[in-house]
Tab-separated table of C-alpha atoms and ligand atoms in Angstrom:
chain	number	residue	atom	x	y	z
A	1	MET	CA	-0.241	0.158	0.021
A	2	SER	CA	1.084	3.826	-0.231
A	3	PRO	CA	3.055	4.635	2.021
A	4	HIS	CA	0.549	8.016	3.933
A	5	VAL	CA	2.383	11.290	4.983
A	6	LEU	CA	0.939	13.984	7.439
A	7	VAL	CA	3.004	17.138	6.887
A	8	LEU	CA	2.207	19.417	9.478
A	9	GLY	CA	2.302	22.692	7.793
A	10	GLY	CA	1.963	26.268	7.519
A	11	THR	CA	5.134	27.198	6.515
A	12	THR	CA	7.027	27.806	2.934
A	13	GLU	CA	8.788	24.396	3.172
A	14	ALA	CA	5.848	22.480	3.937
A	15	ARG	CA	4.463	23.635	0.933
A	16	GLU	CA	7.607	22.642	-0.538
A	17	LEU	CA	7.629	19.448	0.925
A	18	ALA	CA	4.063	18.726	0.308
A	19	ALA	CA	4.670	19.310	-3.500
A	20	GLU	CA	7.758	17.260	-3.714
A	21	LEU	CA	5.905	13.919	-1.885
A	22	ALA	CA	2.629	14.687	-4.355
A	23	ALA	CA	5.060	14.634	-7.284
A	24	ARG	CA	5.999	10.621	-6.300
A	25	PRO	CA	3.709	8.514	-7.731
A	26	GLY	CA	3.998	5.736	-4.440
A	27	VAL	CA	2.906	8.078	-1.799
A	28	ARG	CA	0.252	9.861	-0.664
A	29	VAL	CA	0.778	12.974	1.173
A	30	THR	CA	-1.781	15.335	3.286
A	31	THR	CA	-0.880	18.431	5.206
A	32	SER	CA	-2.647	19.679	7.775
A	33	LEU	CA	-2.952	23.351	8.695
A	34	ALA	CA	-3.864	25.126	11.820
A	35	GLY	CA	-6.636	27.513	9.738
A	36	ARG	CA	-5.124	30.676	11.097
A	37	VAL	CA	-5.265	32.399	7.959
A	38	ALA	CA	-8.268	32.835	6.031
A	39	ARG	CA	-7.184	32.192	2.421
A	40	PRO	CA	-4.688	29.932	2.577
A	41	GLY	CA	-2.883	28.932	-0.565
A	42	ALA	CA	-2.837	25.979	-3.039
A	43	LEU	CA	-1.325	23.163	-1.705
A	44	ASP	CA	-0.664	19.934	-3.580
A	45	GLY	CA	-1.937	16.261	-2.226
A	46	ASP	CA	-4.662	16.132	0.431
A	47	VAL	CA	-5.566	19.250	2.774
A	48	ARG	CA	-6.824	19.090	6.422
A	49	ILE	CA	-7.915	22.240	7.972
A	50	GLY	CA	-7.943	23.211	11.955
A	51	GLY	CA	-6.926	21.307	15.494
A	52	PHE	CA	-6.697	17.898	16.142
A	53	GLY	CA	-7.801	18.205	19.703
A	54	GLY	CA	-4.160	17.868	21.604
A	55	GLY	CA	-1.915	15.245	21.120
A	56	GLU	CA	-4.138	12.625	21.919
A	57	GLY	CA	-6.292	14.120	18.859
A	58	LEU	CA	-3.678	13.900	16.745
A	59	ALA	CA	-2.202	10.023	17.817
A	60	GLY	CA	-6.347	9.171	16.873
A	61	TRP	CA	-6.035	10.738	13.612
A	62	LEU	CA	-2.571	8.915	12.909
A	63	ARG	CA	-4.246	5.454	13.916
A	64	GLU	CA	-7.772	6.226	12.034
A	65	HIS	CA	-5.973	7.494	8.879
A	66	ARG	CA	-2.825	5.035	9.005
A	67	VAL	CA	-0.774	7.518	8.577
A	68	ASP	CA	3.199	6.101	8.342
A	69	ALA	CA	4.767	9.465	8.881
A	70	VAL	CA	4.828	12.574	10.119
A	71	VAL	CA	6.970	15.663	9.019
A	72	ASP	CA	6.353	18.449	11.525
A	73	ALA	CA	7.030	21.212	9.271
A	74	THR	CA	5.385	24.119	11.288
A	75	HIS	CA	6.925	27.549	12.095
A	76	PRO	CA	9.971	27.038	14.843
A	77	PHE	CA	8.047	29.165	17.238
A	78	ALA	CA	4.606	26.908	16.815
A	79	GLU	CA	5.611	25.500	20.312
A	80	ALA	CA	2.561	23.571	21.281
A	81	ILE	CA	1.849	21.569	18.008
A	82	THR	CA	5.262	20.234	18.107
A	83	LYS	CA	4.985	19.116	21.599
A	84	ASN	CA	1.694	17.054	20.798
A	85	ALA	CA	3.554	15.562	17.712
A	86	ALA	CA	6.301	14.448	20.135
A	87	TRP	CA	3.163	13.246	22.370
A	88	ALA	CA	1.383	11.144	19.387
A	89	ALA	CA	4.705	9.926	18.170
A	90	ALA	CA	5.509	8.380	21.620
A	91	ALA	CA	1.890	7.306	21.800
A	92	THR	CA	1.369	5.515	18.166
A	93	GLY	CA	4.602	4.416	17.624
A	94	VAL	CA	4.588	6.531	13.810
A	95	PRO	CA	7.456	8.092	13.409
A	96	VAL	CA	8.166	12.385	13.669
A	97	LEU	CA	10.476	13.874	11.921
A	98	VAL	CA	11.194	18.074	11.801
A	99	LEU	CA	11.731	20.310	8.965
A	100	ARG	CA	13.345	23.494	10.744
A	101	ARG	CA	15.086	26.056	8.506
A	102	PRO	CA	18.226	27.303	10.061
A	103	GLY	CA	18.134	30.274	12.243
A	104	TRP	CA	19.596	33.698	11.698
A	105	GLN	CA	23.152	34.381	12.566
A	106	PRO	CA	24.067	37.798	13.739
A	107	ARG	CA	26.999	39.585	10.921
A	108	PRO	CA	29.388	42.169	11.274
A	109	GLY	CA	27.370	45.971	12.232
A	110	ASP	CA	24.581	44.132	13.518
A	111	ARG	CA	23.469	45.231	16.851
A	112	TRP	CA	21.566	42.191	18.199
A	113	HIS	CA	19.858	41.884	21.805
A	114	PRO	CA	18.923	38.119	22.257
A	115	VAL	CA	15.997	37.320	24.864
A	116	GLY	CA	14.564	34.124	25.980
A	117	SER	CA	10.892	35.253	25.121
A	118	LEU	CA	8.270	37.828	24.169
A	119	GLY	CA	8.146	39.008	27.761
A	120	ALA	CA	11.632	39.922	27.745
A	121	ALA	CA	11.464	41.621	24.755
A	122	ALA	CA	9.112	43.650	25.983
A	123	ALA	CA	11.549	44.512	29.438
A	124	VAL	CA	14.556	45.338	27.353
A	125	LEU	CA	12.735	47.812	24.567
A	126	PRO	CA	12.612	51.085	26.739
A	127	GLY	CA	15.877	51.261	27.123
A	128	LEU	CA	16.145	50.679	23.556
A	129	GLY	CA	14.287	53.432	21.878
A	130	ARG	CA	10.457	54.846	21.871
A	131	ARG	CA	9.230	54.129	18.278
A	132	VAL	CA	9.070	50.344	17.661
A	133	PHE	CA	9.021	47.957	14.494
A	134	LEU	CA	7.247	44.776	15.875
A	135	THR	CA	7.487	41.535	13.923
A	136	THR	CA	6.734	38.815	15.916
A	137	GLY	CA	2.975	38.460	14.901
A	138	ARG	CA	-0.451	39.217	15.959
A	139	THR	CA	-1.029	36.834	18.776
A	140	GLY	CA	1.910	37.530	20.612
A	141	LEU	CA	0.751	41.459	21.360
A	142	ALA	CA	-0.492	41.072	24.479
A	143	ALA	CA	3.248	41.034	26.042
A	144	PHE	CA	3.732	44.355	24.684
A	145	ALA	CA	0.550	45.746	26.214
A	146	GLY	CA	1.835	47.476	28.909
A	147	LEU	CA	4.084	49.645	27.126
A	148	THR	CA	2.172	52.780	27.000
A	149	ALA	CA	4.916	55.291	26.180
A	150	LEU	CA	6.313	53.621	22.950
A	151	HIS	CA	5.035	53.548	20.006
A	152	PHE	CA	4.554	50.338	17.587
A	153	VAL	CA	4.194	49.628	14.054
A	154	VAL	CA	3.114	46.031	13.970
A	155	ARG	CA	3.318	44.162	10.578
A	156	SER	CA	1.218	40.959	10.535
A	157	VAL	CA	-1.060	39.060	7.669
A	158	GLU	CA	-3.945	39.213	9.366
A	159	PRO	CA	-5.438	42.365	11.599
A	160	PRO	CA	-4.270	42.047	15.385
A	161	ALA	CA	-7.256	41.946	17.868
A	162	PRO	CA	-6.741	43.095	21.484
A	163	PRO	CA	-4.758	42.961	24.305
A	164	MET	CA	-2.240	44.896	23.046
A	165	PRO	CA	-0.422	48.216	23.553
A	166	PRO	CA	-2.508	51.589	23.038
A	167	ASP	CA	-0.097	53.677	20.319
A	168	VAL	CA	-0.159	51.219	17.285
A	169	HIS	CA	-0.211	51.560	13.634
A	170	VAL	CA	-0.634	48.200	12.068
A	171	VAL	CA	0.970	47.544	8.632
A	172	LEU	CA	-1.050	44.088	6.859
A	173	ALA	CA	1.876	42.509	4.635
A	174	ARG	CA	2.460	38.823	3.980
A	175	GLY	CA	6.009	38.311	2.788
A	176	PRO	CA	8.886	37.981	1.070
A	177	PHE	CA	10.117	41.386	1.841
A	178	ASP	CA	12.802	43.033	-0.004
A	179	VAL	CA	15.739	45.186	1.609
A	180	PRO	CA	14.742	48.509	-0.096
A	181	GLY	CA	11.477	47.785	1.023
A	182	GLU	CA	12.305	47.173	4.778
A	183	THR	CA	14.989	50.384	4.302
A	184	ALA	CA	11.987	52.559	3.256
A	185	LEU	CA	9.621	51.378	6.001
A	186	LEU	CA	12.098	51.329	8.919
A	187	ARG	CA	12.729	55.108	7.525
A	188	ALA	CA	9.056	56.144	6.866
A	189	HIS	CA	7.882	55.185	10.052
A	190	ARG	CA	11.406	56.846	11.862
A	191	ILE	CA	11.794	53.642	13.475
A	192	ASP	CA	14.717	53.322	16.706
A	193	VAL	CA	14.447	49.229	17.382
A	194	LEU	CA	13.389	46.513	15.571
A	195	VAL	CA	11.784	43.312	17.355
A	196	THR	CA	11.790	39.773	15.490
A	197	LYS	CA	11.663	35.933	16.351
A	198	ASP	CA	14.290	33.796	14.930
A	199	SER	CA	12.412	32.549	12.249
A	200	GLY	CA	15.287	31.985	9.726
A	201	GLY	CA	15.022	31.983	6.085
A	202	GLU	CA	14.716	34.428	3.540
A	203	ALA	CA	11.641	35.725	3.078
A	204	THR	CA	11.519	37.944	5.933
A	205	ALA	CA	15.508	38.280	6.480
A	206	ALA	CA	15.786	41.619	4.453
A	207	LYS	CA	14.880	43.491	7.650
A	208	LEU	CA	17.636	42.826	9.253
A	209	THR	CA	19.442	43.631	6.476
A	210	ALA	CA	17.919	46.945	6.727
A	211	ALA	CA	18.494	47.407	10.324
A	212	ARG	CA	22.186	46.686	9.793
A	213	ALA	CA	22.731	49.196	7.417
A	214	LEU	CA	20.712	52.325	10.096
A	215	GLY	CA	22.462	51.411	12.569
A	216	LEU	CA	19.266	50.335	14.501
A	217	PRO	CA	19.158	47.917	17.609
A	218	VAL	CA	17.343	44.341	16.871
A	219	VAL	CA	15.738	42.310	19.422
A	220	VAL	CA	15.874	38.690	18.766
A	221	VAL	CA	13.674	36.138	20.229
A	222	ARG	CA	15.042	33.274	20.252
A	223	ARG	CA	13.792	29.488	19.231
A	224	PRO	CA	12.257	27.457	21.800
A	225	PRO	CA	13.757	24.394	22.464
A	226	LEU	CA	12.523	21.071	20.331
A	227	PRO	CA	10.949	18.344	22.739
A	228	GLU	CA	12.568	15.424	23.830
A	229	GLY	CA	12.885	12.851	21.753
A	230	LEU	CA	12.301	14.576	18.336
A	231	SER	CA	15.359	15.397	15.880
A	232	ALA	CA	15.455	18.052	13.186
A	233	VAL	CA	16.565	18.056	9.749
A	234	PRO	CA	17.638	21.682	7.955
A	235	ASP	CA	15.732	21.653	4.639
A	236	VAL	CA	13.391	19.578	2.161
A	237	ALA	CA	15.780	17.597	0.387
A	238	ALA	CA	16.961	16.192	3.996
A	239	VAL	CA	13.419	15.246	4.587
A	240	LEU	CA	13.217	13.153	1.274
A	241	GLU	CA	16.655	11.812	2.542
A	242	ARG	CA	15.462	10.376	5.494
A	243	LEU	CA	12.106	9.137	4.960
A	244	GLU	CA	12.464	6.311	3.657
A	245	LEU	CA	9.654	6.367	0.395
A	246	PRO	CA	9.388	3.564	-2.545
A	247	ALA	CA	11.409	3.861	-5.492
A	248	TRP	CA	9.985	6.658	-8.239
B	1	LIG	P1	0.885	26.233	18.123
B	1	LIG	O1	0.809	27.344	19.444
B	1	LIG	O2	1.902	25.397	18.308
B	1	LIG	O3	-0.288	25.614	17.979
B	1	LIG	C1	-1.433	26.080	18.806
B	1	LIG	C2	-2.400	25.199	18.461
B	1	LIG	O4	-2.955	25.174	17.256
B	1	LIG	C3	-1.996	23.431	18.540
B	1	LIG	O5	-2.386	22.974	19.793
B	1	LIG	C4	-2.795	23.224	17.640
B	1	LIG	O6	-4.503	22.398	17.544
B	1	LIG	C5	-3.236	23.936	16.074
B	1	LIG	N1	-1.957	23.679	15.234
B	1	LIG	C6	-1.293	24.398	14.956
B	1	LIG	N2	-0.609	24.116	14.046
B	1	LIG	C7	-1.283	23.164	13.578
B	1	LIG	C8	-1.333	22.501	12.038
B	1	LIG	N3	-0.334	22.517	11.602
B	1	LIG	N4	-2.037	21.823	11.573
B	1	LIG	C9	-3.136	21.399	12.876
B	1	LIG	N5	-3.220	22.198	13.993
B	1	LIG	C10	-2.758	23.002	14.520
B	1	LIG	O7	1.035	27.329	16.898
B	1	LIG	P2	0.623	29.069	16.687
B	1	LIG	O8	2.011	29.544	16.999
B	1	LIG	O9	-0.292	29.375	16.805
B	1	LIG	O10	0.780	28.624	14.556
B	1	LIG	C11	-0.341	28.181	13.855
B	1	LIG	C12	0.304	27.981	12.415
B	1	LIG	O11	1.044	29.058	11.849
B	1	LIG	C13	1.009	26.831	12.433
B	1	LIG	O12	1.033	25.784	11.705
B	1	LIG	C14	2.494	27.293	12.274
B	1	LIG	O13	3.015	26.764	11.121
B	1	LIG	C15	2.217	28.386	11.585
B	1	LIG	N6	2.819	29.533	11.779
B	1	LIG	C16	2.995	30.640	12.763
B	1	LIG	C17	3.855	31.352	12.982
B	1	LIG	C18	4.580	31.396	14.704
B	1	LIG	O14	5.130	32.793	14.660
B	1	LIG	N7	4.249	30.501	15.560
B	1	LIG	C19	4.417	31.952	12.225
B	1	LIG	C20	3.964	31.571	10.896
B	1	LIG	C21	2.996	30.490	10.382
B	1	LIG	P3	-4.909	21.413	18.965
B	1	LIG	O15	-4.172	21.013	19.650
B	1	LIG	O16	-6.460	21.254	18.680
B	1	LIG	O17	-4.404	19.705	17.831
């Protein structure tokens, strides 16, 4: 029977992986999306949308749909679903491989302030500037809600909702972004400091180059660690190498 691979998605890499797997005649691929984005782009293979109901729900889904392998290709900061995948792997014996793009590395001229959480980012901000470009996503804005003296430019794909800081200008946009565009945005809003998660990848890295050129400090939120028992590979090619798939 064709092996069934479940890809936990929501990233560019997940989309690329689904395309690679769907192109193999002997393989069945289903991509799972959380359902956060109103109009996700088209995906190759089957698609299911919405939470599973925790680790137990995911384990049940793996059994019911006879999944042979799971690739967790979710965003490096999507911590809950990755924990659930580790739990479901232990409960069912279905192998889970994590696809995590490498994190960003500082370059000469960068003024990075690494922190362990959004809360820690909020704590260092008042010492770094008054006008903040916040690119950590619309769901974590509560961590900055108490910073009433700062002006925030918040960029997100979907409109943010409270709780959030009182002085917010929202920029709705979806990457990829380029260096001239990011430089223009930082200048137009007279930004003093940038806040980002260490998402890695090319699509959103231009802001780091722009901040470096303008000499701006960047608060970089470090990634949460992988749950015990899960191992990660850095790209789609490495996933295809690790999965034992039938020959073309
Ligand atoms: P999260 O905190 O890890 O997940 C919260 C809950 O959402 C999970 O417990 C699960 O619900 C459900 N869920 C998450 N990803 C899912 C998936 N691929 N398929 C089915 N259910 C999923 O995740 P998040 O940070 O809210 O991110 C949600 C999605 O957006 C992820 O798929 C991620 O790849 C993508 N994304 C996240 C970020 C970020 O910065 N966090 C950035 C870009 C894209 P149940 O427990 O009910 O199963």
